[in-house]
Coordinates of C-alpha atoms and ligand atoms in Angstrom, one line a residue:
X1 CA -17.4 8.6 -43.5
X2 CA -18.0 5.0 -42.5
X3 CA -19.0 2.2 -44.8
X4 CA -21.4 -0.6 -44.1
X5 CA -21.6 -1.6 -40.4
X6 CA -21.5 2.0 -39.1
X7 CA -25.2 2.4 -38.8
X8 CA -25.7 -0.7 -36.8
X9 CA -26.8 0.2 -33.3
X10 CA -24.5 -1.4 -30.7
X11 CA -27.6 -2.9 -28.9
X12 CA -28.6 -4.6 -32.1
X13 CA -25.3 -6.4 -32.7
X14 CA -24.0 -7.1 -29.2
X15 CA -26.4 -6.7 -26.4
X16 CA -25.5 -5.1 -23.1
X17 CA -25.9 -8.3 -21.2
X18 CA -23.4 -10.0 -23.6
X19 CA -21.0 -7.1 -23.2
X20 CA -21.2 -7.7 -19.4
X21 CA -20.3 -11.3 -20.0
X22 CA -17.3 -10.3 -22.1
X23 CA -16.2 -7.9 -19.3
X24 CA -16.3 -10.8 -16.9
X25 CA -14.0 -12.8 -19.2
X26 CA -11.3 -10.2 -19.9
X27 CA -11.8 -7.5 -17.2
X28 CA -13.9 -4.4 -17.8
X29 CA -10.8 -2.2 -18.6
X30 CA -10.1 -4.3 -21.7
X31 CA -13.6 -3.9 -23.3
X32 CA -14.3 -0.7 -25.2
X33 CA -17.6 0.4 -26.6
X34 CA -16.9 4.1 -26.5
X35 CA -17.0 5.8 -30.0
X36 CA -13.4 7.1 -29.8
X37 CA -12.0 3.5 -29.3
X38 CA -14.3 2.0 -31.9
X39 CA -13.1 4.6 -34.5
X40 CA -9.5 3.8 -33.7
X41 CA -10.1 0.2 -34.6
X42 CA -12.3 0.8 -37.7
X43 CA -9.6 1.0 -40.3
X44 CA -6.3 -0.5 -41.5
X45 CA -3.7 0.5 -44.1
X46 CA -6.3 0.4 -46.9
X47 CA -7.8 3.5 -45.3
X48 CA -11.3 2.0 -45.6
X49 CA -13.5 2.2 -42.5
X50 CA -16.1 0.0 -41.0
X51 CA -17.1 0.7 -37.4
X52 CA -16.9 -2.2 -35.0
X53 CA -19.4 -2.6 -32.2
X54 CA -16.9 -3.5 -29.6
X55 CA -13.1 -3.6 -29.2
X56 CA -11.7 -6.2 -26.8
X57 CA -8.1 -6.9 -25.7
X58 CA -7.8 -10.5 -24.4
X59 CA -4.8 -11.6 -22.3
X60 CA -4.4 -15.2 -23.3
X61 CA -5.7 -18.2 -25.3
X62 CA -8.2 -19.1 -22.5
X63 CA -9.9 -15.6 -22.8
X64 CA -9.9 -15.8 -26.6
X65 CA -11.6 -19.2 -26.3
X66 CA -14.3 -18.0 -23.9
X67 CA -15.0 -15.0 -26.3
X68 CA -15.3 -17.3 -29.3
X69 CA -17.6 -19.7 -27.5
X70 CA -19.8 -16.7 -26.5
X71 CA -19.8 -15.5 -30.1
X72 CA -21.1 -18.9 -31.3
X73 CA -23.9 -18.8 -28.7
X74 CA -24.9 -15.2 -29.4
X75 CA -24.0 -15.0 -33.1
X76 CA -21.7 -12.0 -33.4
X77 CA -18.7 -11.7 -35.7
X78 CA -15.2 -11.7 -34.3
X79 CA -12.3 -10.1 -36.2
X80 CA -8.8 -10.7 -35.0
X81 CA -6.4 -7.8 -35.2
X82 CA -2.7 -7.2 -34.7
X83 CA -1.3 -3.8 -35.6
X84 CA -3.9 -3.1 -38.3
X85 CA -1.2 -2.6 -40.9
X86 CA -2.7 -5.0 -43.5
X87 CA -3.1 -3.8 -47.0
X88 CA -6.2 -5.7 -48.0
X89 CA -8.7 -4.9 -45.3
X90 CA -8.4 -8.2 -43.4
X91 CA -9.1 -6.5 -40.0
X92 CA -12.0 -4.5 -41.2
X93 CA -15.3 -5.4 -39.4
X94 CA -17.3 -5.3 -42.6
X95 CA -20.3 -6.8 -40.9
X96 CA -19.7 -5.0 -37.6
X97 CA -19.0 -7.2 -34.5
X98 CA -16.1 -7.5 -32.1
X99 CA -12.6 -6.6 -33.0
X100 CA -10.2 -8.8 -31.0
X101 CA -6.9 -7.0 -30.6
X102 CA -4.1 -9.4 -29.8
X103 CA -1.4 -6.9 -28.7
X104 CA -1.5 -7.9 -25.0
X105 CA -0.2 -11.3 -26.0
X106 CA 3.2 -9.8 -26.5
X107 CA 5.8 -12.0 -24.8
X108 CA 8.8 -13.7 -26.3
X109 CA 8.3 -16.9 -24.3
X110 CA 11.7 -18.6 -25.1
X111 CA 14.6 -18.4 -27.5
X112 CA 16.1 -21.8 -27.6
X113 CA 19.7 -21.4 -28.7
X114 CA 20.4 -25.1 -28.7
X115 CA 17.6 -26.1 -31.1
X116 CA 17.5 -22.7 -33.0
X117 CA 13.8 -22.2 -32.4
X118 CA 11.7 -19.6 -30.5
X119 CA 8.3 -19.6 -28.9
X120 CA 6.5 -16.2 -29.2
X121 CA 3.1 -14.7 -28.7
X122 CA 1.3 -13.2 -31.6
X123 CA 1.3 -9.5 -30.4
X124 CA 5.1 -9.3 -30.5
X125 CA 6.3 -6.7 -33.0
X126 CA 8.3 -8.3 -35.7
X127 CA 11.3 -5.9 -35.6
X128 CA 11.5 -6.2 -31.8
X129 CA 11.7 -10.0 -32.1
X130 CA 14.4 -9.7 -34.7
X131 CA 16.5 -7.5 -32.5
X132 CA 16.2 -9.9 -29.6
X133 CA 17.3 -12.9 -31.6
X134 CA 20.1 -11.0 -33.2
X135 CA 21.5 -10.2 -29.7
X136 CA 22.1 -14.0 -29.5
X137 CA 23.7 -14.2 -32.9
X138 CA 20.5 -15.6 -34.4
X139 CA 18.4 -14.5 -37.4
X140 CA 14.7 -14.4 -38.1
X141 CA 14.6 -13.4 -41.8
X142 CA 11.0 -12.5 -42.6
X143 CA 11.1 -8.7 -42.8
X144 CA 7.9 -7.0 -44.1
X145 CA 8.7 -3.3 -44.6
X146 CA 6.1 -2.7 -41.8
X147 CA 8.4 -4.6 -39.3
X148 CA 8.7 -1.7 -36.9
X149 CA 5.0 -1.9 -36.1
X150 CA 3.4 -5.1 -37.6
X151 CA 2.9 -8.1 -35.3
X152 CA 4.1 -11.7 -35.7
X153 CA 0.5 -12.9 -35.4
X154 CA -0.5 -10.6 -38.3
X155 CA 2.6 -11.7 -40.3
X156 CA 1.6 -15.4 -39.8
X157 CA -2.0 -14.8 -40.6
X158 CA -1.0 -13.0 -43.9
X159 CA 2.2 -15.1 -44.5
X160 CA 4.1 -11.8 -44.8
X161 CA 7.1 -11.6 -47.0
X162 CA 9.6 -8.8 -47.4
X163 CA 12.9 -7.8 -49.1
X164 CA 14.8 -10.9 -47.8
X165 CA 12.2 -13.3 -49.3
X166 CA 14.4 -13.6 -52.4
X167 CA 17.0 -15.6 -50.5
X168 CA 15.3 -16.6 -47.3
X169 CA 11.7 -17.2 -48.1
X170 CA 8.6 -15.9 -46.4
X171 CA 6.9 -16.3 -43.0
X172 CA 5.5 -19.8 -43.8
X173 CA 9.1 -21.1 -44.3
X174 CA 9.9 -20.3 -40.6
X175 CA 6.7 -21.2 -38.7
X176 CA 6.9 -24.8 -37.5
X177 CA 4.1 -24.9 -35.0
X178 CA 1.2 -22.9 -33.6
X179 CA -1.3 -22.7 -30.8
X180 CA -4.7 -21.8 -32.3
X181 CA -8.1 -21.1 -30.8
X182 CA -10.5 -22.5 -33.3
X183 CA -13.6 -20.5 -34.2
X184 CA -15.6 -22.9 -32.0
X185 CA -13.4 -21.9 -29.0
X186 CA -11.5 -25.2 -28.9
X187 CA -7.7 -24.8 -28.5
X188 CA -5.3 -26.9 -30.6
X189 CA -1.6 -27.1 -31.1
X190 CA -0.4 -27.8 -34.6
X191 CA 3.0 -28.8 -36.0
X192 CA 6.2 -29.6 -34.1
X193 CA 9.1 -28.2 -32.3
X194 CA 11.4 -30.6 -34.0
X195 CA 13.4 -30.1 -37.2
X196 CA 10.9 -32.3 -39.0
X197 CA 7.6 -34.0 -38.5
X198 CA 4.9 -35.5 -40.8
X199 CA 2.1 -36.6 -38.6
X200 CA -1.2 -35.9 -40.2
X201 CA -2.3 -33.0 -42.4
X202 CA -0.1 -30.0 -42.2
X203 CA -2.5 -27.7 -40.3
X204 CA 0.3 -25.2 -39.5
X205 CA 0.8 -24.5 -43.2
X206 CA -3.0 -24.3 -43.7
X207 CA -3.4 -21.7 -41.0
X208 CA -0.4 -19.6 -42.1
X209 CA -1.8 -17.2 -44.6
X210 CA -5.4 -18.0 -43.8
X211 CA -6.0 -14.3 -43.0
X212 CA -7.6 -14.9 -39.6
X213 CA -10.5 -17.0 -41.1
X214 CA -9.7 -20.4 -39.6
X215 CA -8.6 -19.6 -36.0
X216 CA -7.0 -17.1 -33.7
X217 CA -3.3 -17.7 -33.4
X218 CA -2.2 -17.4 -29.7
X219 CA 1.3 -18.9 -29.8
X220 CA 3.9 -19.3 -32.6
X221 CA 6.9 -21.6 -32.8
X222 CA 9.5 -20.4 -35.4
X223 CA 12.8 -21.7 -36.5
X224 CA 15.8 -19.4 -36.5
X225 CA 19.1 -19.3 -38.5
X226 CA 22.6 -18.2 -37.6
X227 CA 23.0 -14.5 -38.2
X228 CA 25.0 -14.0 -41.4
X229 CA 28.6 -12.8 -40.6
X230 CA 28.5 -9.8 -42.9
X231 CA 26.3 -7.9 -45.4
X232 CA 26.7 -5.3 -48.1
X233 CA 24.1 -2.9 -49.4
X234 CA 24.3 -1.7 -53.0
X235 CA 22.3 1.0 -54.9
X236 CA 22.2 0.9 -58.7
X237 CA 20.9 3.9 -60.6
X238 CA 19.3 3.5 -64.1
X239 CA 18.4 6.1 -66.8
X240 CA 16.1 3.4 -68.3
X241 CA 13.4 1.4 -66.5
X242 CA 13.7 -1.6 -68.8
X243 CA 17.5 -1.9 -68.0
X244 CA 16.7 -2.2 -64.3
X245 CA 14.2 -4.9 -65.1
X246 CA 16.7 -6.7 -67.3
X247 CA 19.3 -6.6 -64.5
X248 CA 17.0 -8.5 -62.2
X249 CA 16.7 -11.3 -64.7
X250 CA 20.5 -11.3 -65.3
X251 CA 21.4 -11.5 -61.6
X252 CA 19.1 -14.4 -61.0
X253 CA 20.3 -16.1 -64.2
X254 CA 24.0 -15.7 -63.0
X255 CA 23.1 -17.9 -60.0
X256 CA 23.7 -15.2 -57.5
X257 CA 21.0 -15.1 -54.8
X258 CA 21.1 -11.7 -53.2
X259 CA 19.6 -11.3 -49.7
X260 CA 17.4 -8.5 -51.1
X261 CA 16.7 -7.2 -54.6
X262 CA 14.3 -4.2 -54.4
X263 CA 13.1 -1.9 -57.2
X264 CA 11.7 1.6 -57.3
X265 CA 10.5 3.4 -60.4
X266 CA 10.9 7.1 -61.1
X267 CA 7.7 8.2 -59.3
X268 CA 8.6 6.2 -56.2
X269 CA 12.1 7.7 -56.1
X270 CA 10.7 11.3 -56.4
X271 CA 8.1 10.6 -53.7
X272 CA 10.6 9.2 -51.2
X273 CA 13.1 12.0 -51.9
X274 CA 10.5 14.6 -51.3
X275 CA 9.5 12.9 -48.1
X276 CA 13.0 12.1 -46.6
X277 CA 15.4 14.4 -48.4
X278 CA 18.3 11.9 -48.3
X279 CA 19.8 12.5 -51.8
X280 CA 18.1 9.9 -53.9
X281 CA 18.7 10.5 -57.7
X282 CA 15.5 12.2 -58.7
X283 CA 16.3 12.2 -62.4
X284 CA 16.7 8.4 -62.5
X285 CA 14.1 6.2 -64.2
X286 CA 14.6 3.4 -61.7
X287 CA 16.9 2.2 -58.9
X288 CA 17.7 -1.2 -57.6
X289 CA 18.5 -1.7 -53.9
X290 CA 20.5 -4.9 -53.3
X291 CA 21.9 -6.7 -50.4
X292 CA 24.3 -9.6 -50.2
X293 CA 25.2 -11.4 -47.0
X294 CA 27.1 -14.3 -45.6
X295 CA 30.8 -15.0 -45.2
X296 CA 32.7 -11.7 -45.8
X297 CA 34.8 -13.1 -48.6
X298 CA 31.8 -14.5 -50.5
X299 CA 29.7 -11.4 -49.8
X300 CA 32.5 -9.2 -51.3
X301 CA 32.8 -11.4 -54.3
X302 CA 29.0 -11.4 -54.9
X303 CA 28.9 -7.6 -54.5
X304 CA 31.6 -7.2 -57.1
X305 CA 29.8 -9.5 -59.6
X306 CA 26.5 -7.7 -59.0
X307 CA 28.1 -4.3 -59.6
X308 CA 29.6 -5.6 -62.9
X309 CA 26.1 -7.0 -64.0
X310 CA 24.3 -3.7 -63.1
X311 CA 26.8 -1.7 -65.1
X312 CA 26.7 -4.1 -68.1
X313 CA 22.9 -3.9 -68.1
X314 CA 22.8 -0.1 -68.3
X315 CA 23.2 1.3 -64.7
X316 CA 25.0 4.6 -64.9
X317 CA 26.1 4.5 -61.3
X318 CA 26.5 1.8 -58.7
X319 CA 27.2 2.7 -55.1
X320 CA 28.0 0.5 -52.1
X321 CA 26.9 1.8 -48.7
X322 CA 30.2 2.6 -46.8
X323 CA 28.9 2.4 -43.3
X324 CA 25.9 1.4 -41.1
X325 CA 24.4 4.9 -41.4
X326 CA 24.3 5.0 -45.2
X327 CA 23.1 1.4 -45.3
X328 CA 20.2 2.3 -42.8
X329 CA 19.4 5.4 -44.9
X330 CA 18.9 3.3 -48.0
X331 CA 16.6 0.9 -46.2
X332 CA 14.8 3.7 -44.6
X333 CA 14.1 5.1 -48.1
X334 CA 12.8 1.7 -49.2
X335 CA 10.5 1.4 -46.2
X336 CA 9.2 5.0 -46.7
X337 CA 7.9 4.4 -50.2
X338 CA 4.5 3.3 -49.2
X339 CA 3.6 6.1 -46.8
X340 CA 5.3 8.8 -49.0
X341 CA 3.0 7.9 -52.0
X342 CA 0.0 9.6 -50.3
X343 CA 1.7 12.9 -51.3
X344 CA 0.9 12.1 -54.9
X345 CA -2.8 11.6 -54.5
X346 CA -5.2 11.0 -51.6
X347 CA -6.0 7.4 -52.5
X348 CA -3.8 4.5 -53.6
X349 CA -5.0 1.2 -54.8
X350 CA -2.1 -1.0 -53.8
X351 CA -1.7 -4.3 -55.5
X352 CA 1.2 -6.8 -55.0
X353 CA 1.2 -9.0 -58.1
X354 CA 4.0 -11.5 -58.5
X355 CA 5.3 -13.0 -61.8
X356 CA 8.1 -15.5 -62.6
X357 CA 11.3 -13.4 -62.2
X358 CA 12.2 -13.5 -65.9
X359 CA 8.8 -12.0 -66.7
X360 CA 9.4 -8.7 -64.8
X361 CA 10.3 -6.7 -68.0
X362 CA 7.1 -8.0 -69.7
X363 CA 4.8 -7.2 -66.7
X364 CA 6.3 -3.7 -66.3
X365 CA 5.8 -3.0 -70.0
X366 CA 2.2 -4.2 -69.7
X367 CA 1.5 -2.1 -66.6
X368 CA 2.9 1.0 -68.2
X369 CA 0.8 0.4 -71.3
X370 CA -2.4 -0.1 -69.2
X371 CA -1.7 3.0 -67.2
X372 CA -1.2 5.1 -70.3
X373 CA -4.4 3.8 -72.0
X374 CA -6.4 4.3 -68.8
X375 CA -4.8 7.8 -68.2
X376 CA -3.9 6.8 -64.7
X377 CA -0.8 7.6 -62.6
X378 CA 0.7 4.2 -61.6
X379 CA 3.7 4.0 -59.3
X380 CA 5.7 0.7 -59.2
X381 CA 8.1 -0.6 -56.6
X382 CA 8.7 -3.8 -54.8
X383 CA 10.5 -7.0 -54.2
X384 CA 11.8 -7.5 -57.8
X385 CA 14.1 -10.3 -56.7
X386 CA 11.0 -12.5 -56.3
X387 CA 9.0 -11.1 -59.1
X388 CA 6.7 -9.2 -56.6
X389 CA 5.8 -5.7 -57.9
X390 CA 3.8 -3.4 -55.7
X391 CA 1.6 -1.6 -58.3
X392 CA 0.0 1.6 -56.8
X393 CA -2.8 3.1 -58.8
X394 CA -2.9 6.7 -57.5
X395 CA -6.4 8.2 -57.6
X396 CA -8.9 10.3 -55.7
X397 CA -11.6 8.1 -54.4
X398 CA -14.1 11.0 -54.4
X399 CA -14.0 11.0 -58.2
X400 CA -16.2 8.0 -59.1
X401 CA -15.3 8.0 -62.8
X402 CA -11.6 7.8 -61.8
X403 CA -12.3 4.9 -59.4
X404 CA -14.1 3.0 -62.1
X405 CA -11.2 3.5 -64.6
X406 CA -8.8 2.3 -61.8
X407 CA -10.8 -0.8 -61.1
X408 CA -10.9 -1.7 -64.8
X409 CA -7.1 -1.1 -65.0
X410 CA -6.5 -3.3 -61.9
X411 CA -8.5 -6.1 -63.5
X412 CA -6.5 -5.8 -66.7
X413 CA -3.2 -5.9 -64.7
X414 CA -4.4 -9.1 -62.9
X415 CA -5.3 -10.7 -66.2
X416 CA -1.9 -9.9 -67.6
X417 CA -0.2 -11.2 -64.5
X418 CA -2.1 -14.5 -64.7
X419 CA -1.3 -14.8 -68.4
X420 CA 2.4 -14.5 -67.6
X421 CA 2.1 -17.4 -65.0
X422 CA 1.9 -15.1 -62.0
X423 CA -0.4 -14.6 -59.0
X424 CA -2.6 -11.7 -58.0
X425 CA -1.0 -11.5 -54.5
X426 CA 2.5 -12.3 -53.4
X427 CA 2.2 -11.3 -49.8
X428 CA -0.7 -8.9 -48.9
X429 CA -3.5 -11.5 -49.1
X430 CA -7.0 -11.2 -50.4
X431 CA -9.0 -9.7 -47.5
X432 CA -11.7 -7.4 -48.7
X433 CA -10.1 -5.5 -51.5
X434 CA -9.1 -8.4 -53.7
X435 CA -12.2 -10.5 -53.0
X436 CA -13.8 -9.6 -56.3
X437 CA -10.8 -11.0 -58.2
X438 CA -10.3 -14.2 -56.1
X439 CA -11.9 -16.5 -58.7
X440 CA -9.9 -15.1 -61.5
X441 CA -6.9 -17.1 -60.1
X442 CA -8.6 -20.0 -58.3
X443 CA -11.6 -20.7 -60.4
X444 CA -15.0 -21.8 -59.1
X445 CA -13.9 -25.1 -57.8
X446 CA -10.8 -23.8 -56.1
X447 CA -13.0 -21.2 -54.2
X448 CA -15.6 -23.8 -53.4
X449 CA -13.0 -26.2 -51.8
X450 CA -11.8 -23.3 -49.6
X451 CA -15.4 -22.5 -48.6
X452 CA -15.8 -26.1 -47.5
X453 CA -12.6 -25.9 -45.4
X454 CA -13.8 -22.7 -43.8
X455 CA -17.1 -24.3 -43.0
X456 CA -15.5 -27.3 -41.3
X457 CA -13.5 -25.0 -39.1
X458 CA -16.2 -22.4 -38.5
X459 CA -19.7 -23.9 -38.9
X460 CA -21.4 -20.7 -37.7
X461 CA -19.2 -18.4 -39.8
X462 CA -18.3 -16.1 -36.9
X463 CA -14.6 -15.6 -37.4
X464 CA -13.7 -12.9 -39.9
X465 CA -16.8 -13.4 -41.9
X466 CA -17.4 -11.6 -45.2
X467 CA -13.7 -11.7 -46.1
X468 CA -11.9 -13.8 -48.7
X469 CA -14.9 -16.0 -49.5
X470 CA -17.3 -13.1 -50.5
X471 CA -19.1 -13.8 -53.7
Ligands
FAD508 C1 4.2 0.7 -44.7 C2 3.8 -0.8 -44.9 C3 4.7 -1.7 -45.4 C4 4.3 -3.0 -45.6 N1 5.2 -3.9 -46.1 C5 4.9 -5.2 -46.3 C6 5.9 -6.1 -46.8 O1 7.0 -5.7 -47.2 N2 5.5 -7.4 -46.9 C7 4.3 -7.8 -46.5 O2 4.0 -9.0 -46.6 N3 3.4 -7.0 -46.0 C8 3.6 -5.7 -45.8 N4 2.7 -4.8 -45.3 C9 1.4 -5.3 -45.0 C10 1.2 -5.7 -43.5 O3 2.2 -5.0 -42.6 C11 1.4 -7.2 -43.3 O4 0.3 -7.9 -43.9 C12 1.4 -7.6 -41.8 O5 1.7 -9.0 -41.8 C13 0.2 -7.3 -41.0 O6 0.4 -7.4 -39.6 P1 -0.5 -6.7 -38.6 O7 0.0 -7.1 -37.2 O8 -0.6 -5.3 -38.8 O9 -1.9 -7.5 -38.9 P2 -3.3 -6.9 -39.1 O10 -3.3 -5.9 -40.2 O11 -3.9 -6.4 -37.8 O12 -4.1 -8.2 -39.5 C14 -3.9 -8.8 -40.8 C15 -4.7 -10.0 -40.9 O13 -4.3 -11.0 -39.9 C16 -5.4 -11.4 -39.1 N5 -4.8 -11.5 -37.7 C17 -4.0 -10.7 -37.1 N6 -3.6 -11.2 -35.9 C18 -4.1 -12.5 -35.9 C19 -4.0 -13.6 -35.0 N7 -3.3 -13.5 -33.8 N8 -4.7 -14.7 -35.2 C20 -5.4 -14.8 -36.4 N9 -5.5 -13.8 -37.3 C21 -4.9 -12.7 -37.0 C22 -6.4 -10.2 -39.2 O14 -7.7 -10.7 -38.9 C23 -6.2 -9.8 -40.6 O15 -7.0 -10.6 -41.5 C24 3.0 -3.5 -45.2 C25 2.2 -2.5 -44.6 C26 2.5 -1.2 -44.5 C27 1.5 -0.3 -43.8

């Protein structure tokens, strides 16, 4: 059931006397060595499992610092964890060690309505934070589809994106400062709480998206926007997949920037409808889910233009959500795609390639060709507005021949993505699952420079070891 790490005896990795020291740092009720707790923290959304030796819930940066100092003295790995919703195995203790769960650091410390910034702890759930700022007429746009459970710390560590990235950008565009406990246990503040600041290297940007390899984030300063006055949600239904892809290019070329431009192919539509039963068109080859926001007059005008483009490109139906409930239903459908896919087959290899937006028709054609040649069921959906397609290769991991075929297909898809000027990950990161492909995009020197940076932050390689820099 468990992969590497499971057989390690707890006394081999973290001795009892060390566990006692950890109990003195955080309090014994926050240190778990029981098998039930270790199992609960042995997996993430990749559904791979590696058993940790210990699960610890610190209360603040000081406790995190003491644990990291001890880890350096005693030589055990530390793996930071938020909600464990990552899609690339970032929280998996591949070499065993201590899983450091940051969910007790869950305070919104301040929402500064004069400077439009907020100070938050990493364990705050993204959707909860959004609701709090919206009560004050403010807006925190990054909206991973996991927003109801993922944490801001996890979002920062992965530089999460979401449907609104097409207009508003991703997590890194909102993080202006951090408090970080370095792997050595030292605590630093990076960035600013001002509208600008250029003193020294931009350590904030380096740490955002570093997947918990350079430090443990214990405080986050984000900038906020005024909440848009209105929004409209539109569903466009297509009998032909390539027409939906063409629509994305046409909308962007028409200089309309929707707040969201999401795409689902036929298999994704069928899975979600089977899961939620909310009346999605199961005979369609593709749908686009779009949102426009802003001043009511302009939002109406953009919605009308989008409707016209969708119809011109081949949509046979374009619906605008009439009320909050139908709008929420459409977004619920979008957020349900990922979990609903497991009905198709027990394992999904979930990739999140991103191509220049005008290359979406090309990459979809290539993916379909690779899927056909490899005799694999591939379900595509994603943030089409920013060229980010979630490619899900549906297999049964118990069938090794199928797994090999799927791995070959993924490699081909990555190759095609890079040839079109794209990237192998738009938002999910590298973690464990994409580590074998890291060099395809960065080359030997690119990876070597990153290894040097990791070493300068973490000389003893104790924080999240064995992740993105695996050879
Ligand atoms: C249904 C579903 C939908 C999703 N949709 C999206 C989407 O639309 N866009 C998107 O970008 N992602 C999406 N994801 C992936 C995932 O939710 C994001 O990567 C999210 O940011 C992870 O947050 P988390 O709190 O679960 O972090 P975890 O999974 O616990 O951790 C992720 C990484 O961050 C590190 N980490 C966590 N907290 C800290 C900290 N405080 N300091 C340092 N490192 C830390 C971990 O070590 C790990 O490497 C989705 C996942 C699911 C299951």
